[in-house]
PDB file of C-alpha atoms in Angstrom:
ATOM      1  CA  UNK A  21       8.838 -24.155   6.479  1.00 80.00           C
ATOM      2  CA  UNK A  22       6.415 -23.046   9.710  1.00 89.00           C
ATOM      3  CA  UNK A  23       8.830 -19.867   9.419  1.00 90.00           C
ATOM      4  CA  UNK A  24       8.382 -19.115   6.241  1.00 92.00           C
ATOM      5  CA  UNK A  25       4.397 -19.725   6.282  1.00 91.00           C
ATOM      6  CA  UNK A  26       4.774 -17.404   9.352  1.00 94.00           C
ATOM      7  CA  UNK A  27       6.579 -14.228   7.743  1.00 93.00           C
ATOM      8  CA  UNK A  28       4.123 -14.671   4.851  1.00 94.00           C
ATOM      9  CA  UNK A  29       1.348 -14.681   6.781  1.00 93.00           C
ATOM     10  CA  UNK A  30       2.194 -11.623   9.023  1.00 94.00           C
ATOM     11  CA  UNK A  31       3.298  -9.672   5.423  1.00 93.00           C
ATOM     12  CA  UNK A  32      -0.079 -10.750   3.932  1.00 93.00           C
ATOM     13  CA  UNK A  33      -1.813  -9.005   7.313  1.00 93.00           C
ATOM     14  CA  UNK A  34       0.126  -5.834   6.476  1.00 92.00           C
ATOM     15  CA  UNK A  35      -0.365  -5.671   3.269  1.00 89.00           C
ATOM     16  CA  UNK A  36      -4.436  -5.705   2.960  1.00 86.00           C
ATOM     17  CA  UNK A  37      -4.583  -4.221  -0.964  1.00 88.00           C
ATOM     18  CA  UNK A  38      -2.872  -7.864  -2.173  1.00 91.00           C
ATOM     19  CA  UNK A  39      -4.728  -9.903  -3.704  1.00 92.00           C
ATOM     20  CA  UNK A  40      -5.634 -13.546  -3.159  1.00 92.00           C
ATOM     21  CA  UNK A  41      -4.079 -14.607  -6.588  1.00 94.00           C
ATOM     22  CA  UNK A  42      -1.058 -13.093  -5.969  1.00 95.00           C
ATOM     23  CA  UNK A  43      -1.055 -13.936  -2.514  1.00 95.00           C
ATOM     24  CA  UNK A  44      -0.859 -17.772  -3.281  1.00 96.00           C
ATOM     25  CA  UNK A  45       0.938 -17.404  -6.594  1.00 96.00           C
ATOM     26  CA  UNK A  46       4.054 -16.089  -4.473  1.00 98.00           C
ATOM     27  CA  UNK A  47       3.415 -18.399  -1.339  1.00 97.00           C
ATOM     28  CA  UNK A  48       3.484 -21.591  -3.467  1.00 96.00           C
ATOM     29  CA  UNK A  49       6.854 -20.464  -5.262  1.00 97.00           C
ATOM     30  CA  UNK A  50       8.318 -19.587  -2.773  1.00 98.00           C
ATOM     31  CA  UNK A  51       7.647 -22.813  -0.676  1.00 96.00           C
ATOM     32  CA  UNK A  52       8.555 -24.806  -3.711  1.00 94.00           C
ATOM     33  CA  UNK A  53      12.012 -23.049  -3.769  1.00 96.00           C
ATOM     34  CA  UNK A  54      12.986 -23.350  -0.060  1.00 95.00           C
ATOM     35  CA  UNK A  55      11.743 -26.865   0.153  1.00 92.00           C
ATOM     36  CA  UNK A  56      14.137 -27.771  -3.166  1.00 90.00           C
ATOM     37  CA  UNK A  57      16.978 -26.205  -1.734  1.00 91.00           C
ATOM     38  CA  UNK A  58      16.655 -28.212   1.635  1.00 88.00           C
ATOM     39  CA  UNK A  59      16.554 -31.145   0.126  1.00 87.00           C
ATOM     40  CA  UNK A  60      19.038 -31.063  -2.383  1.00 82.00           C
ATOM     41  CA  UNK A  61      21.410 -28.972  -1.070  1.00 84.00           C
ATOM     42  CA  UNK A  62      24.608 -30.464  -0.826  1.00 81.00           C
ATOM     43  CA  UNK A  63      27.735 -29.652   1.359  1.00 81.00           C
ATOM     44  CA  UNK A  64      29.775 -31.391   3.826  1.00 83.00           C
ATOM     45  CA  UNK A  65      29.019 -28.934   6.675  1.00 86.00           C
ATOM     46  CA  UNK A  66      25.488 -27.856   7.785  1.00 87.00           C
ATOM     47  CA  UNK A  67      23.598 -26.232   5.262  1.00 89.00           C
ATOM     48  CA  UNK A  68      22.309 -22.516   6.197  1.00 91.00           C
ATOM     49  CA  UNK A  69      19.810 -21.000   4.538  1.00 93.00           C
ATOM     50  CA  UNK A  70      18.202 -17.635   4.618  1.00 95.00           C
ATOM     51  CA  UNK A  71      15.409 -15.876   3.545  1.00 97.00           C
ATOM     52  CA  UNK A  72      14.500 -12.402   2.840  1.00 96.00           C
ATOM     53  CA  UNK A  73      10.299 -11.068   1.677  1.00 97.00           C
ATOM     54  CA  UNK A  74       9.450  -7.684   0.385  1.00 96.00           C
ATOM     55  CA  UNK A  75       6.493  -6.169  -1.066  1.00 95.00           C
ATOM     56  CA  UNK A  76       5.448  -3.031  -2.070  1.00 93.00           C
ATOM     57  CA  UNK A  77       3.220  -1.175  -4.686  1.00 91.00           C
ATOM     58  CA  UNK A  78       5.155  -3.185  -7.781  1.00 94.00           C
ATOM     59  CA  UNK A  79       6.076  -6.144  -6.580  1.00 96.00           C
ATOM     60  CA  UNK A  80       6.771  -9.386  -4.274  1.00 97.00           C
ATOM     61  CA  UNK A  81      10.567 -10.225  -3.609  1.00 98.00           C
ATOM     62  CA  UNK A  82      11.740 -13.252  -2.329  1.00 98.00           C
ATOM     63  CA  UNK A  83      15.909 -14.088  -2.264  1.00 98.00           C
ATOM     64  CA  UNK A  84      16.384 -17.061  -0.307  1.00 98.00           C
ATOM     65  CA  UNK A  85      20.546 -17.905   0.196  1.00 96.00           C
ATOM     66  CA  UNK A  86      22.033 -21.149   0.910  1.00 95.00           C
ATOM     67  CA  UNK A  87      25.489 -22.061   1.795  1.00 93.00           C
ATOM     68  CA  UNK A  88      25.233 -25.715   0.082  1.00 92.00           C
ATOM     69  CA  UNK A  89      28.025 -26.316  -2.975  1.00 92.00           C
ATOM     70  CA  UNK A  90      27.238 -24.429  -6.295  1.00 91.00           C
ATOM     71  CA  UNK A  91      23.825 -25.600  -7.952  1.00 89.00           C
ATOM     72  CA  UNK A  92      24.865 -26.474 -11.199  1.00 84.00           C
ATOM     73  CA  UNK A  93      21.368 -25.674 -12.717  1.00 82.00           C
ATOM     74  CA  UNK A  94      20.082 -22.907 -15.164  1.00 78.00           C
ATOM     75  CA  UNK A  95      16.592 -21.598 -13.853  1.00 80.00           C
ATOM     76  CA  UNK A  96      16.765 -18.671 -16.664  1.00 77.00           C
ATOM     77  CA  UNK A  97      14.989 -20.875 -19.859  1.00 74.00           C
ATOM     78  CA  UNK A  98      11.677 -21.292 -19.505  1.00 72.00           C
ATOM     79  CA  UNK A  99      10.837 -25.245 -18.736  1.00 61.00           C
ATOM     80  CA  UNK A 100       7.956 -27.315 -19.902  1.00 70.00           C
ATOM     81  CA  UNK A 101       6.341 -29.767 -17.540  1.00 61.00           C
ATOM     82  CA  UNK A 102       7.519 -33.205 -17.965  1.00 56.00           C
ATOM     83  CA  UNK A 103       5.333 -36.163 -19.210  1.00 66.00           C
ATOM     84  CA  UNK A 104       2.795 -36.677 -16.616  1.00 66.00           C
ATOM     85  CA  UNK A 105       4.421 -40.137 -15.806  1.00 61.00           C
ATOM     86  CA  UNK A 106       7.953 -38.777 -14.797  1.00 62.00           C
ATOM     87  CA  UNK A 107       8.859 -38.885 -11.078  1.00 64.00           C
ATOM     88  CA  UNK A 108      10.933 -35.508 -10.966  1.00 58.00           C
ATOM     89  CA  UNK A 109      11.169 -31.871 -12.939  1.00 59.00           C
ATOM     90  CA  UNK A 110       8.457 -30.210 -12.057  1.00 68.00           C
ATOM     91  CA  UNK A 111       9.881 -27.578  -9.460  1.00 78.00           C
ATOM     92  CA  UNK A 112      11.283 -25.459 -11.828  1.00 88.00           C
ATOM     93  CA  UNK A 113       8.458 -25.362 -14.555  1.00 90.00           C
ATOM     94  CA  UNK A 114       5.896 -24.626 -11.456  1.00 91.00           C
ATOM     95  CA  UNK A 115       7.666 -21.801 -10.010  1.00 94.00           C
ATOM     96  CA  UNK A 116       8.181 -20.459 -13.216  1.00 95.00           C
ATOM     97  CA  UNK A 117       4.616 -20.632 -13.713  1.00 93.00           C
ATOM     98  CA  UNK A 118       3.942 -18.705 -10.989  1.00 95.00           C
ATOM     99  CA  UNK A 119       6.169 -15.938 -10.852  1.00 96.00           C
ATOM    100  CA  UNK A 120       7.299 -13.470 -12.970  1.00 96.00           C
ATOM    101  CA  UNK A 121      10.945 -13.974 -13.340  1.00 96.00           C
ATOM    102  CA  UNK A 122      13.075 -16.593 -11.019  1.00 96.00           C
ATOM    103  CA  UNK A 123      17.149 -16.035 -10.628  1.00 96.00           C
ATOM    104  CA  UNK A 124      19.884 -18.429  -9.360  1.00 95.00           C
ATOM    105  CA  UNK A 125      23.238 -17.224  -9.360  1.00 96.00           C
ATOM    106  CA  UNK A 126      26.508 -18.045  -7.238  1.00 96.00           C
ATOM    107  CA  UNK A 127      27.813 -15.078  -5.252  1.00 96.00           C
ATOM    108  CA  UNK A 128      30.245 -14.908  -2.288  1.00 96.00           C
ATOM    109  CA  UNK A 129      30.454 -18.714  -2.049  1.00 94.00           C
ATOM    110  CA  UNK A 130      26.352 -18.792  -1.854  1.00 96.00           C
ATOM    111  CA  UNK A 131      23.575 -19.831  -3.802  1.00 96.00           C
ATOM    112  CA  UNK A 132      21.595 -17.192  -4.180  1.00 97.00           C
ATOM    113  CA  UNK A 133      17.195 -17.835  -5.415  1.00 97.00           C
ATOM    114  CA  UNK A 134      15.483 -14.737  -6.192  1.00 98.00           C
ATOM    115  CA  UNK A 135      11.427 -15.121  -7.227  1.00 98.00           C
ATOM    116  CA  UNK A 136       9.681 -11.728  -8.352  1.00 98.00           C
ATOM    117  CA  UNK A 137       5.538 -11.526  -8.853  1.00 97.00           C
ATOM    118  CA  UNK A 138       4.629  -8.408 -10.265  1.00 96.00           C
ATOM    119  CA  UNK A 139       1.918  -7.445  -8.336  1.00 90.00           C
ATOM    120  CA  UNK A 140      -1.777  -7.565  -9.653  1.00 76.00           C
ATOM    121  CA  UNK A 141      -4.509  -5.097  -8.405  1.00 64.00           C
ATOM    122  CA  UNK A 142      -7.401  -6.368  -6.945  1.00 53.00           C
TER     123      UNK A 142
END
């Protein structure tokens, strides 16, 4: 995670015209992805995981791959939040919240987690 606060900071520094909103919007996604896959990624070797960032005028880009078995979950419907009591559920429904679209699909043996924020001017 200290990488990933670390290439987000150093983007953020580079990209001065972002704002604030934005700026945590993405960072708080994109946490909340990398820190579900590490813990429920599943696979009898080591999981590896990798992480590409982009931004520019439109947009901030995040795919993060894994090499953990296929995630047999459908990020594509929009979720509510569960009942304030429940233990579990509310990944999903966050990042959603604060992104504009988020993708998983399953290619070349990978799980593949794209995030997009369209970018707001400030």
């Amino acid at each position: 995670m200290t990488a990933i606060h670390e290439a987000l900071d150093e983007l953020w520094t580079e990209s001065p015209g972002l704002g604030s909103w934005d700026r945590m919007s993405f960072t708080t996604a994109l946490v909340e992805v990398t820190s579900n896959v590490v813990q429920h990624a599943r696979s009898s070797r080591p999981v590896v995981c990798r992480v590409g960032i982009r931004v520019d005028d439109l947009e901030m880009r995040a795919v993060l791959s894994d090499s953990g078995e296929a995630a047999d979950i459908d990020v594509a419907e929009r979720r509510e939040m569960p009942d304030e009591w429940e233990e579990a559920g509310r990944g999903i429904p966050f990042i959603q919240a604060l992104v504009t679209s988020f993708d998983h699909r399953r290619v070349d043996g990978q799980n593949v987690w794209t995030i997009v924020r369209e970018r707001k001017r400030s």
